[in-house]
């Protein structure tokens, strides 16, 4: 599904207490593309993702998904947060199953789908485990599985790998790419890590703060799998970093 963001603005509060967080955001994302959003803390990245997810409808301008105006959350869009937000009282299996609770499936169909996702994110054997017994990376994988299970056309990720060590992080970046290539959903990832954005994305959007706006859009014309040490990769990373600190 395509995403079209037109003149989007967002202000929290009213009167002298008001804070304009997003101003005139324009972004068109073709179906199946992987988009990265980077920018200083507080520049409105999470706010923008929440608007696309339909979790907050109080904004100006318009957001269209496949030409239709966003009017609330929908199963065609799934969101992964920085903290995994798994329910501690449910097993990995049941947490992932939450994503399809309302679908008219038989118990067998439901289980089959849950197991396919557990397999996809590499959590085989952990289905009966509770979140407290998982490592951070495993919990994030479970959260990604929960987001993917309803087969969303748009996957929204807010720093999904932010809390992980660099090794787990680069491993899960490979996994994310594999899943995205497999499903061909449209993906938007917010990240603090410019290298992660260049590694994963077709286009990197650089946001500037106060008020949050788009400073630059940089296409990444590098074939995947990408070599992080290739000169063109390093050069792109450098030019994005320069735009970020300007
Ligand atoms: N519910 C809210 N009420 C008032 N202000 C808010 C609310 N949510 C966010 N803000 C403000 O909006 C601004 C942008 O917040 P947002 O969480 O979108 O930033 P961000 O770019 O995701 O930052 P970070 O990189 O630290 O996650 C901040 O100044 C924040 O204080
Ligand atoms: Mg944020």
Short mmCIF file of C-alpha atoms and ligand atoms in Angstrom, two decimals:
data_model
loop_
_atom_site.label_atom_id
_atom_site.label_comp_id
_atom_site.label_asym_id
_atom_site.label_seq_id
_atom_site.Cartn_x
_atom_site.Cartn_y
_atom_site.Cartn_z
CA UNK A 1 0.00 0.00 0.00
CA UNK A 2 1.18 3.52 -0.71
CA UNK A 3 1.30 6.25 1.93
CA UNK A 4 0.76 9.90 1.04
CA UNK A 5 1.39 12.52 3.67
CA UNK A 6 0.24 15.97 2.60
CA UNK A 7 0.88 19.20 4.49
CA UNK A 8 0.64 17.43 7.83
CA UNK A 9 0.90 19.53 10.96
CA UNK A 10 0.49 18.60 14.59
CA UNK A 11 0.17 20.85 17.62
CA UNK A 12 -0.15 19.65 21.19
CA UNK A 13 -2.15 21.79 23.61
CA UNK A 14 -3.76 25.16 22.96
CA UNK A 15 -3.10 28.88 23.45
CA UNK A 16 0.15 29.90 25.13
CA UNK A 17 0.70 26.30 26.22
CA UNK A 18 0.62 24.99 22.66
CA UNK A 19 3.57 23.23 21.07
CA UNK A 20 3.81 22.76 17.33
CA UNK A 21 5.56 19.46 16.87
CA UNK A 22 5.13 18.84 13.14
CA UNK A 23 4.91 21.47 10.42
CA UNK A 24 4.07 20.96 6.77
CA UNK A 25 5.24 17.37 6.45
CA UNK A 26 5.02 16.10 2.88
CA UNK A 27 6.04 12.59 1.97
CA UNK A 28 4.91 10.10 -0.63
CA UNK A 29 5.87 6.50 -0.09
CA UNK A 30 5.23 4.08 -2.96
CA UNK A 31 3.98 0.58 -2.18
CA UNK A 32 6.64 -1.86 -1.08
CA UNK A 33 9.32 0.69 -0.24
CA UNK A 34 11.42 0.72 2.90
CA UNK A 35 11.69 4.23 4.35
CA UNK A 36 13.89 5.37 7.21
CA UNK A 37 13.25 8.41 9.37
CA UNK A 38 16.13 9.94 11.32
CA UNK A 39 16.30 13.14 13.34
CA UNK A 40 17.16 14.64 16.69
CA UNK A 41 15.32 13.54 19.80
CA UNK A 42 12.02 15.38 20.12
CA UNK A 43 11.68 16.32 16.44
CA UNK A 44 8.38 14.46 16.13
CA UNK A 45 9.31 11.08 14.64
CA UNK A 46 7.16 9.03 17.00
CA UNK A 47 4.33 11.54 16.66
CA UNK A 48 4.43 11.17 12.87
CA UNK A 49 4.39 7.38 13.12
CA UNK A 50 1.41 7.51 15.46
CA UNK A 51 -0.47 9.68 12.98
CA UNK A 52 0.21 7.21 10.15
CA UNK A 53 -0.88 4.34 12.41
CA UNK A 54 -4.15 6.16 13.05
CA UNK A 55 -3.53 6.28 16.81
CA UNK A 56 -3.96 10.07 16.87
CA UNK A 57 -6.46 11.73 14.57
CA UNK A 58 -6.00 15.27 15.80
CA UNK A 59 -3.78 16.83 13.11
CA UNK A 60 -3.97 19.14 10.11
CA UNK A 61 -3.35 18.17 6.50
CA UNK A 62 -4.04 14.67 5.27
CA UNK A 63 -2.65 11.16 5.31
CA UNK A 64 -3.83 8.74 2.65
CA UNK A 65 -3.25 5.02 2.53
CA UNK A 66 -3.79 3.73 -1.00
CA UNK A 67 -5.72 6.91 -1.68
CA UNK A 68 -8.00 6.55 1.37
CA UNK A 69 -7.87 8.97 4.25
CA UNK A 70 -6.62 7.51 7.55
CA UNK A 71 -9.45 7.52 10.07
CA UNK A 72 -8.19 5.35 12.90
CA UNK A 73 -6.10 2.25 13.49
CA UNK A 74 -6.57 -0.67 11.12
CA UNK A 75 -5.12 -4.14 10.69
CA UNK A 76 -3.52 -3.06 7.40
CA UNK A 77 -1.01 -1.07 9.47
CA UNK A 78 1.00 -2.58 12.31
CA UNK A 79 3.33 -0.79 14.66
CA UNK A 80 6.37 -2.01 16.61
CA UNK A 81 7.46 0.22 19.51
CA UNK A 82 10.91 0.73 20.97
CA UNK A 83 9.95 -1.24 24.06
CA UNK A 84 8.44 -4.58 23.10
CA UNK A 85 5.13 -4.08 24.96
CA UNK A 86 4.50 -7.79 25.26
CA UNK A 87 2.03 -8.79 27.96
CA UNK A 88 4.02 -10.37 30.82
CA UNK A 89 1.22 -12.75 31.73
CA UNK A 90 1.00 -14.27 28.25
CA UNK A 91 3.43 -16.72 26.62
CA UNK A 92 5.29 -15.84 23.40
CA UNK A 93 2.71 -17.91 21.51
CA UNK A 94 -0.25 -16.06 23.03
CA UNK A 95 1.35 -12.63 22.71
CA UNK A 96 1.88 -13.19 18.98
CA UNK A 97 -1.65 -14.56 18.68
CA UNK A 98 -3.06 -11.27 19.99
CA UNK A 99 -2.52 -9.79 16.54
CA UNK A 100 -5.14 -12.10 15.02
CA UNK A 101 -7.51 -12.45 17.96
CA UNK A 102 -10.39 -10.88 16.07
CA UNK A 103 -9.93 -12.74 12.81
CA UNK A 104 -12.46 -15.48 12.04
CA UNK A 105 -10.01 -18.37 12.14
CA UNK A 106 -10.30 -21.86 13.57
CA UNK A 107 -7.98 -22.77 16.46
CA UNK A 108 -5.92 -24.89 14.07
CA UNK A 109 -5.53 -22.07 11.54
CA UNK A 110 -4.63 -19.67 14.32
CA UNK A 111 -1.97 -21.99 15.71
CA UNK A 112 -0.56 -22.63 12.28
CA UNK A 113 -0.13 -18.92 11.66
CA UNK A 114 1.42 -18.31 15.05
CA UNK A 115 3.91 -21.12 14.51
CA UNK A 116 4.83 -19.88 11.05
CA UNK A 117 5.64 -16.47 12.54
CA UNK A 118 7.60 -17.98 15.44
CA UNK A 119 9.63 -19.80 12.82
CA UNK A 120 10.07 -16.68 10.68
CA UNK A 121 11.53 -14.59 13.51
CA UNK A 122 13.70 -17.42 14.77
CA UNK A 123 11.96 -18.17 18.06
CA UNK A 124 11.31 -21.84 17.51
CA UNK A 125 11.09 -23.70 20.81
CA UNK A 126 10.24 -20.56 22.78
CA UNK A 127 6.49 -20.52 22.24
CA UNK A 128 5.61 -21.47 25.81
CA UNK A 129 8.08 -19.03 27.37
CA UNK A 130 6.98 -15.82 29.14
CA UNK A 131 8.45 -12.38 28.19
CA UNK A 132 10.42 -12.09 31.46
CA UNK A 133 12.43 -15.14 30.44
CA UNK A 134 13.42 -13.71 27.03
CA UNK A 135 16.48 -11.66 26.14
CA UNK A 136 15.88 -8.14 24.80
CA UNK A 137 16.49 -9.25 21.22
CA UNK A 138 14.15 -12.22 21.54
CA UNK A 139 11.42 -10.03 23.04
CA UNK A 140 11.80 -7.59 20.14
CA UNK A 141 11.52 -10.49 17.69
CA UNK A 142 8.32 -11.60 19.40
CA UNK A 143 6.99 -8.03 19.11
CA UNK A 144 7.86 -7.99 15.39
CA UNK A 145 6.09 -11.34 14.97
CA UNK A 146 3.00 -9.97 16.72
CA UNK A 147 3.00 -7.00 14.34
CA UNK A 148 3.43 -9.21 11.26
CA UNK A 149 0.89 -11.90 12.05
CA UNK A 150 -2.12 -10.04 10.69
CA UNK A 151 -0.15 -9.64 7.45
CA UNK A 152 -0.16 -5.84 7.47
CA UNK A 153 0.48 -4.01 4.22
CA UNK A 154 2.32 -1.33 6.13
CA UNK A 155 4.81 -2.04 8.88
CA UNK A 156 5.62 0.91 11.13
CA UNK A 157 8.61 0.55 13.44
CA UNK A 158 9.66 3.05 16.10
CA UNK A 159 13.29 2.32 16.97
CA UNK A 160 12.54 -1.41 17.18
CA UNK A 161 16.20 -2.30 17.68
CA UNK A 162 17.24 0.76 19.69
CA UNK A 163 17.75 -1.03 22.98
CA UNK A 164 19.86 -3.87 21.61
CA UNK A 165 23.60 -4.48 21.55
CA UNK A 166 25.28 -3.92 18.19
CA UNK A 167 25.70 -7.60 17.35
CA UNK A 168 22.06 -8.53 17.99
CA UNK A 169 21.10 -5.37 16.21
CA UNK A 170 22.94 -6.14 13.00
CA UNK A 171 21.62 -9.70 13.11
CA UNK A 172 18.03 -8.45 13.43
CA UNK A 173 18.62 -5.90 10.65
CA UNK A 174 19.37 -8.83 8.35
CA UNK A 175 16.23 -10.56 9.62
CA UNK A 176 14.10 -7.46 9.05
CA UNK A 177 15.33 -7.23 5.47
CA UNK A 178 14.64 -10.91 4.88
CA UNK A 179 11.10 -10.57 6.23
CA UNK A 180 10.46 -7.39 4.24
CA UNK A 181 11.76 -8.98 1.02
CA UNK A 182 9.59 -12.01 1.71
CA UNK A 183 6.41 -10.01 2.34
CA UNK A 184 7.01 -6.93 0.23
CA UNK A 185 5.06 -4.77 2.63
CA UNK A 186 5.68 -1.04 2.82
CA UNK A 187 7.94 -0.36 5.80
CA UNK A 188 8.77 2.77 7.75
CA UNK A 189 11.44 2.64 10.43
CA UNK A 190 12.34 5.40 12.85
CA UNK A 191 15.91 5.06 14.04
CA UNK A 192 18.68 7.01 15.75
CA UNK A 193 21.22 4.97 13.88
CA UNK A 194 22.11 6.43 10.48
CA UNK A 195 24.00 3.31 9.50
CA UNK A 196 20.90 1.22 10.21
CA UNK A 197 18.82 3.52 8.02
CA UNK A 198 21.31 3.37 5.13
CA UNK A 199 21.63 -0.40 5.49
CA UNK A 200 17.88 -1.07 5.40
CA UNK A 201 16.16 1.67 3.46
CA UNK A 202 15.37 2.76 -0.08
CA UNK A 203 15.06 6.35 1.09
CA UNK A 204 16.19 8.07 4.28
CA UNK A 205 14.16 11.04 5.48
CA UNK A 206 16.06 13.49 7.68
CA UNK A 207 13.89 15.50 10.07
CA UNK A 208 14.85 18.75 11.77
CA UNK A 209 13.44 19.87 15.14
CA UNK A 210 11.35 22.75 16.51
CA UNK A 211 9.05 22.44 14.74
CA UNK A 212 9.58 18.99 13.29
CA UNK A 213 9.92 19.18 9.54
CA UNK A 214 11.57 17.32 6.72
CA UNK A 215 15.07 18.60 6.11
CA UNK A 216 16.10 16.19 3.36
CA UNK A 217 15.19 12.99 1.52
CA UNK A 218 18.10 10.87 0.47
CA UNK A 219 17.70 7.88 -1.84
CA UNK A 220 20.01 4.94 -1.24
CA UNK A 221 20.84 3.65 -4.73
CA UNK A 222 22.89 0.73 -3.44
CA UNK A 223 21.97 -2.87 -4.31
CA UNK A 224 21.19 -5.23 -1.42
CA UNK A 225 22.78 -6.96 0.37
CA UNK A 226 24.70 -3.84 1.27
CA UNK A 227 28.30 -3.75 2.34
CA UNK A 228 28.65 -1.33 5.26
CA UNK A 229 32.30 -0.72 4.44
CA UNK A 230 31.81 0.03 0.72
CA UNK A 231 32.87 3.59 -0.18
CA UNK A 232 29.43 4.59 -1.51
CA UNK A 233 27.80 3.31 1.70
CA UNK A 234 30.23 5.19 3.91
CA UNK A 235 29.81 8.34 1.82
CA UNK A 236 25.99 8.24 2.05
CA UNK A 237 26.18 7.72 5.79
CA UNK A 238 28.51 10.68 6.11
CA UNK A 239 26.35 13.02 4.07
CA UNK A 240 23.23 12.08 6.10
CA UNK A 241 25.11 12.65 9.36
CA UNK A 242 26.16 16.08 8.12
CA UNK A 243 22.53 16.97 7.38
CA UNK A 244 21.54 15.75 10.83
CA UNK A 245 23.95 17.92 12.77
CA UNK A 246 23.38 21.03 10.72
N1 LIG B 1 1.01 13.66 24.25
C1 LIG B 1 1.83 14.71 24.17
N2 LIG B 1 1.49 15.89 24.72
C2 LIG B 1 2.31 16.96 24.63
N3 LIG B 1 3.48 16.96 23.98
C3 LIG B 1 3.85 15.83 23.41
C4 LIG B 1 3.07 14.64 23.47
N4 LIG B 1 3.71 13.65 22.80
C5 LIG B 1 4.85 14.20 22.35
N5 LIG B 1 4.93 15.50 22.70
C6 LIG B 1 6.03 16.42 22.37
O1 LIG B 1 6.22 16.38 20.97
C7 LIG B 1 7.59 16.49 20.65
C8 LIG B 1 7.96 15.34 19.72
O2 LIG B 1 7.84 14.13 20.41
P1 LIG B 1 8.15 12.74 19.71
O3 LIG B 1 7.97 11.68 20.72
O4 LIG B 1 7.36 12.63 18.47
O5 LIG B 1 9.69 12.94 19.34
P2 LIG B 1 10.72 11.90 18.71
O6 LIG B 1 11.29 12.54 17.51
O7 LIG B 1 10.08 10.57 18.56
O8 LIG B 1 11.85 11.85 19.85
P3 LIG B 1 12.77 10.61 20.32
O9 LIG B 1 13.82 10.47 19.27
O10 LIG B 1 13.35 11.09 21.61
O11 LIG B 1 11.91 9.42 20.48
C9 LIG B 1 8.34 16.52 21.97
O12 LIG B 1 8.67 17.85 22.24
C10 LIG B 1 7.36 16.00 22.97
O13 LIG B 1 7.55 16.61 24.21
MG1 LIG B 2 10.35 8.72 19.50
#
